[in-house]
Amino acid sequence: DTGVSQDPRHKITKRGQNVTFRCDPISEHNRLYWYRQTLGQGPEFLTYFQNEAQLEKSRLLSDRFSAERPKGSFSTLEIQRTEQGDSAMYLCASSSWDDNEQFFGPGTRLTVL
Amino acid sequence: QQQVKQSPQSLIVQKGGISIINCAYENTAFDYFPWYQQFPGKGPALLIAIRPDVSEKKEGRFTISFNKSAKQFSLHIMDSQPGDSATYFCAASGTWGNKLVFGAGTILRVKS
């Protein structure tokens, strides 16, 4: 296993379009996290899953955002009707249920024009 | 109460010197304190982490010092190298799903 992978690495879209990102966690990890990082800031928590259950969502996750992890493996993060303020790096991380260590993927850089 | 405050914002160190980055937290429910290193265009990489039951942890050139009573912890990079030039983030988490709360980051530049 080569770690957490994310796809695409870069996405440029026009305001109002929908975008979807994918995250594949480390295979034996059952916890999966989404964070958002804007330029010059630390990552901010968005949501997390334990297996297929979404257990917590941040207030940052407006109703335009939705995340799924249908089979407890990969996860998708969809942003509907994108706004320029959505431009950021979207990071995925995974961990074991009994371990705090979170391992991050390379991120998806979203630019909304 | 969820914040983690990190300083300095940026740091320049000579090759071979010691880099020191500090963080402070308010929420006493935090019980796990990792440090991450991030290079431009990459995701954060876990460097080293500590729990409140120890005051210091060392891994190679990286040491975390932890002061539970002051609610502060710091990262020391010994014998700093140009390859250490990156952004460093402290973080903290508690038992509520282990979500990480990050500091704002420190941009480290090691001059050769």
Coordinates of C-alpha atoms in Angstrom, one line a residue:
Chain A
D1 CA 0.0 0.0 0.0
T2 CA 1.4 3.3 -1.0
G3 CA -0.6 5.6 1.3
V4 CA -3.6 7.8 0.9
S5 CA -4.3 8.8 -2.7
Q6 CA -6.6 11.6 -4.0
D7 CA -7.9 12.3 -7.5
P8 CA -7.8 14.6 -9.2
R9 CA -4.7 16.5 -8.0
H10 CA -5.9 19.7 -9.6
K11 CA -9.3 21.0 -10.6
I12 CA -10.2 24.3 -12.3
T13 CA -13.8 25.0 -12.6
K14 CA -16.1 27.9 -13.3
R15 CA -18.3 29.4 -10.6
G16 CA -21.6 27.5 -10.4
Q17 CA -20.3 24.2 -11.6
N18 CA -20.4 21.0 -9.5
V19 CA -17.1 19.2 -8.7
T20 CA -16.4 15.8 -7.1
F21 CA -13.2 14.6 -5.5
R22 CA -12.2 11.1 -4.6
C23 CA -10.0 9.8 -1.8
D24 CA -8.7 6.3 -1.4
P25 CA -7.4 5.7 2.2
I26 CA -4.8 3.3 3.4
S27 CA -6.4 -0.1 3.0
E28 CA -6.6 -1.2 6.6
H29 CA -7.8 2.2 7.9
N30 CA -11.5 2.4 8.8
R31 CA -11.5 6.1 9.6
L32 CA -11.4 8.7 6.9
Y33 CA -11.3 12.5 7.3
W34 CA -11.7 15.5 5.0
Y35 CA -10.0 18.8 5.7
R36 CA -9.8 22.0 3.8
Q37 CA -6.7 24.2 3.6
T38 CA -6.5 27.7 2.3
L39 CA -3.3 29.5 1.5
G40 CA -1.2 30.3 4.5
Q41 CA -3.4 28.5 6.9
G42 CA -3.5 25.1 8.7
P43 CA -6.0 22.4 7.5
E44 CA -9.5 22.8 8.9
F45 CA -11.7 19.8 9.7
L46 CA -14.7 19.2 7.4
T47 CA -16.1 15.7 8.2
Y48 CA -15.1 12.2 9.1
F49 CA -16.3 8.6 8.5
Q50 CA -15.9 5.5 10.5
N51 CA -16.4 2.7 8.0
E52 CA -19.4 3.9 6.0
A53 CA -21.0 6.0 8.7
Q54 CA -20.5 9.8 8.6
L55 CA -20.0 10.6 12.3
E56 CA -19.3 14.3 12.3
K57 CA -19.6 17.3 10.1
S58 CA -18.1 20.8 10.7
R59 CA -20.1 24.0 10.4
L60 CA -17.8 24.7 7.5
L61 CA -19.6 22.0 5.5
S62 CA -22.4 24.0 4.1
D63 CA -25.4 22.3 2.4
R64 CA -23.6 22.7 -0.9
F65 CA -21.1 20.1 0.3
S66 CA -21.8 16.4 0.6
A67 CA -19.5 13.5 1.4
E68 CA -20.0 9.8 1.0
R69 CA -18.2 6.6 1.8
P70 CA -20.6 4.0 0.5
K71 CA -18.7 0.8 1.1
G72 CA -16.4 1.9 3.8
S73 CA -13.5 2.1 1.5
F74 CA -13.0 5.1 -0.8
S75 CA -14.8 8.4 -0.2
T76 CA -16.1 11.2 -2.4
L77 CA -16.6 14.9 -1.6
E78 CA -18.9 16.8 -3.9
I79 CA -19.3 20.6 -4.0
Q80 CA -22.4 21.9 -5.8
R81 CA -22.7 25.3 -7.3
T82 CA -19.1 26.2 -6.6
E83 CA -18.2 29.7 -5.4
Q84 CA -14.9 31.5 -5.6
G85 CA -14.6 31.1 -1.8
D86 CA -14.4 27.3 -2.3
S87 CA -11.0 27.7 -3.9
A88 CA -8.7 25.7 -1.5
M89 CA -6.7 22.5 -1.1
Y90 CA -9.0 19.6 -0.1
L91 CA -7.1 17.1 2.0
C92 CA -8.1 13.6 2.9
A93 CA -6.6 11.6 5.7
S94 CA -7.1 8.1 7.2
S95 CA -6.4 6.3 10.4
S96 CA -7.2 3.2 12.3
W97 CA -10.1 3.3 14.7
D98 CA -7.8 2.7 17.7
D99 CA -5.0 5.0 16.7
N100 CA -4.8 8.8 16.6
E101 CA -2.2 8.9 13.8
Q102 CA -3.7 10.4 10.7
F103 CA -1.9 10.1 7.3
F104 CA -2.7 12.6 4.7
G105 CA -3.0 12.3 1.0
P106 CA -1.4 14.8 -1.5
G107 CA -4.6 16.8 -1.7
T108 CA -6.8 18.2 -4.5
R109 CA -6.2 21.8 -5.4
L110 CA -9.5 23.4 -6.4
T111 CA -9.6 26.7 -8.3
V112 CA -13.0 28.3 -8.9
L113 CA -12.9 31.0 -11.6
Chain B
Q1 CA -11.4 26.7 23.2
Q2 CA -10.8 24.7 20.1
Q3 CA -7.9 26.8 19.0
V4 CA -4.2 25.9 18.8
K5 CA -2.0 29.0 18.7
Q6 CA 1.4 28.6 17.0
S7 CA 4.5 30.8 16.9
P8 CA 6.5 32.1 15.2
Q9 CA 4.8 32.6 11.9
S10 CA 8.2 32.3 10.1
L11 CA 11.7 31.4 11.2
I12 CA 15.1 31.6 9.6
V13 CA 17.9 29.3 11.0
Q14 CA 21.4 28.7 9.9
K15 CA 22.4 25.2 8.8
G16 CA 23.4 23.2 11.8
G17 CA 21.4 25.4 14.2
I18 CA 18.3 24.5 16.3
S19 CA 14.8 25.4 15.1
I20 CA 12.2 25.9 17.8
I21 CA 8.5 26.2 17.1
N22 CA 5.9 26.7 19.9
C23 CA 2.3 25.9 20.3
A24 CA -0.3 26.6 23.0
Y25 CA -3.8 25.2 23.5
E26 CA -6.7 25.9 25.8
N27 CA -8.9 22.8 25.7
T28 CA -7.7 20.4 28.5
A29 CA -9.6 17.6 26.7
F30 CA -6.9 17.4 24.1
D31 CA -4.8 14.3 24.6
Y32 CA -2.8 13.9 21.4
F33 CA -0.4 16.4 20.0
P34 CA 1.2 15.7 16.6
W35 CA 3.5 17.8 14.4
Y36 CA 3.3 17.8 10.6
Q37 CA 5.7 18.9 8.0
Q38 CA 4.3 20.2 4.7
F39 CA 6.2 21.0 1.5
P40 CA 4.6 23.2 -1.2
G41 CA 1.9 21.4 -3.2
K42 CA 2.0 18.4 -0.9
G43 CA -0.1 17.0 1.9
P44 CA 1.0 17.3 5.5
A45 CA 3.4 14.5 6.6
L46 CA 3.3 13.3 10.2
L47 CA 6.7 13.9 11.9
I48 CA 6.3 13.1 15.5
A49 CA 3.6 13.1 18.2
I50 CA 3.2 13.1 21.9
R51 CA 0.6 12.4 24.6
P52 CA 0.3 14.3 27.9
D53 CA 1.7 11.4 30.0
V54 CA 5.2 12.2 28.9
S55 CA 7.1 15.5 28.9
E56 CA 9.5 14.8 26.0
K57 CA 9.7 12.6 23.0
K58 CA 12.7 12.3 20.7
E59 CA 12.9 10.8 17.2
G60 CA 16.1 11.4 15.4
R61 CA 16.7 15.1 15.1
F62 CA 13.1 16.0 16.1
T63 CA 12.1 16.5 19.8
I64 CA 8.7 17.4 21.2
S65 CA 8.7 19.1 24.6
F66 CA 5.4 19.1 26.4
N67 CA 4.3 21.2 29.4
K68 CA 0.9 20.1 30.6
S69 CA 0.5 22.7 33.3
A70 CA 1.2 25.5 30.9
K71 CA -0.7 23.9 28.1
Q72 CA 2.2 24.3 25.8
F73 CA 4.3 22.1 23.5
S74 CA 7.1 22.8 21.2
L75 CA 9.1 21.2 18.4
H76 CA 12.9 21.3 18.4
I77 CA 14.8 20.4 15.2
M78 CA 18.4 19.8 16.0
D79 CA 21.2 20.2 13.4
S80 CA 18.7 21.9 11.0
Q81 CA 19.4 21.2 7.3
P82 CA 18.3 23.0 4.1
G83 CA 16.1 20.0 3.4
D84 CA 14.1 20.8 6.5
S85 CA 12.9 24.1 4.9
A86 CA 9.1 23.6 4.9
T87 CA 5.9 24.7 6.7
Y88 CA 5.4 23.0 10.1
F89 CA 2.0 22.6 11.8
C90 CA 1.2 21.7 15.3
A91 CA -2.1 20.0 16.0
A92 CA -4.2 18.6 18.8
S93 CA -7.0 16.2 19.1
G94 CA -9.2 14.7 21.8
T95 CA -11.3 11.6 22.1
W96 CA -14.2 13.0 20.0
G97 CA -13.4 11.2 16.8
N98 CA -9.8 12.3 16.8
K99 CA -10.4 15.3 14.4
L100 CA -7.3 17.4 14.4
V101 CA -7.3 21.1 15.2
F102 CA -4.3 22.7 13.6
G103 CA -2.2 25.7 14.3
A104 CA -1.6 28.3 11.6
G105 CA 1.8 27.0 10.6
T106 CA 5.4 28.2 10.8
I107 CA 7.4 28.7 7.6
L108 CA 11.0 27.4 8.3
R109 CA 13.9 28.4 6.1
V110 CA 17.3 26.9 6.8
K111 CA 20.1 28.8 5.3
S112 CA 23.1 26.9 4.0

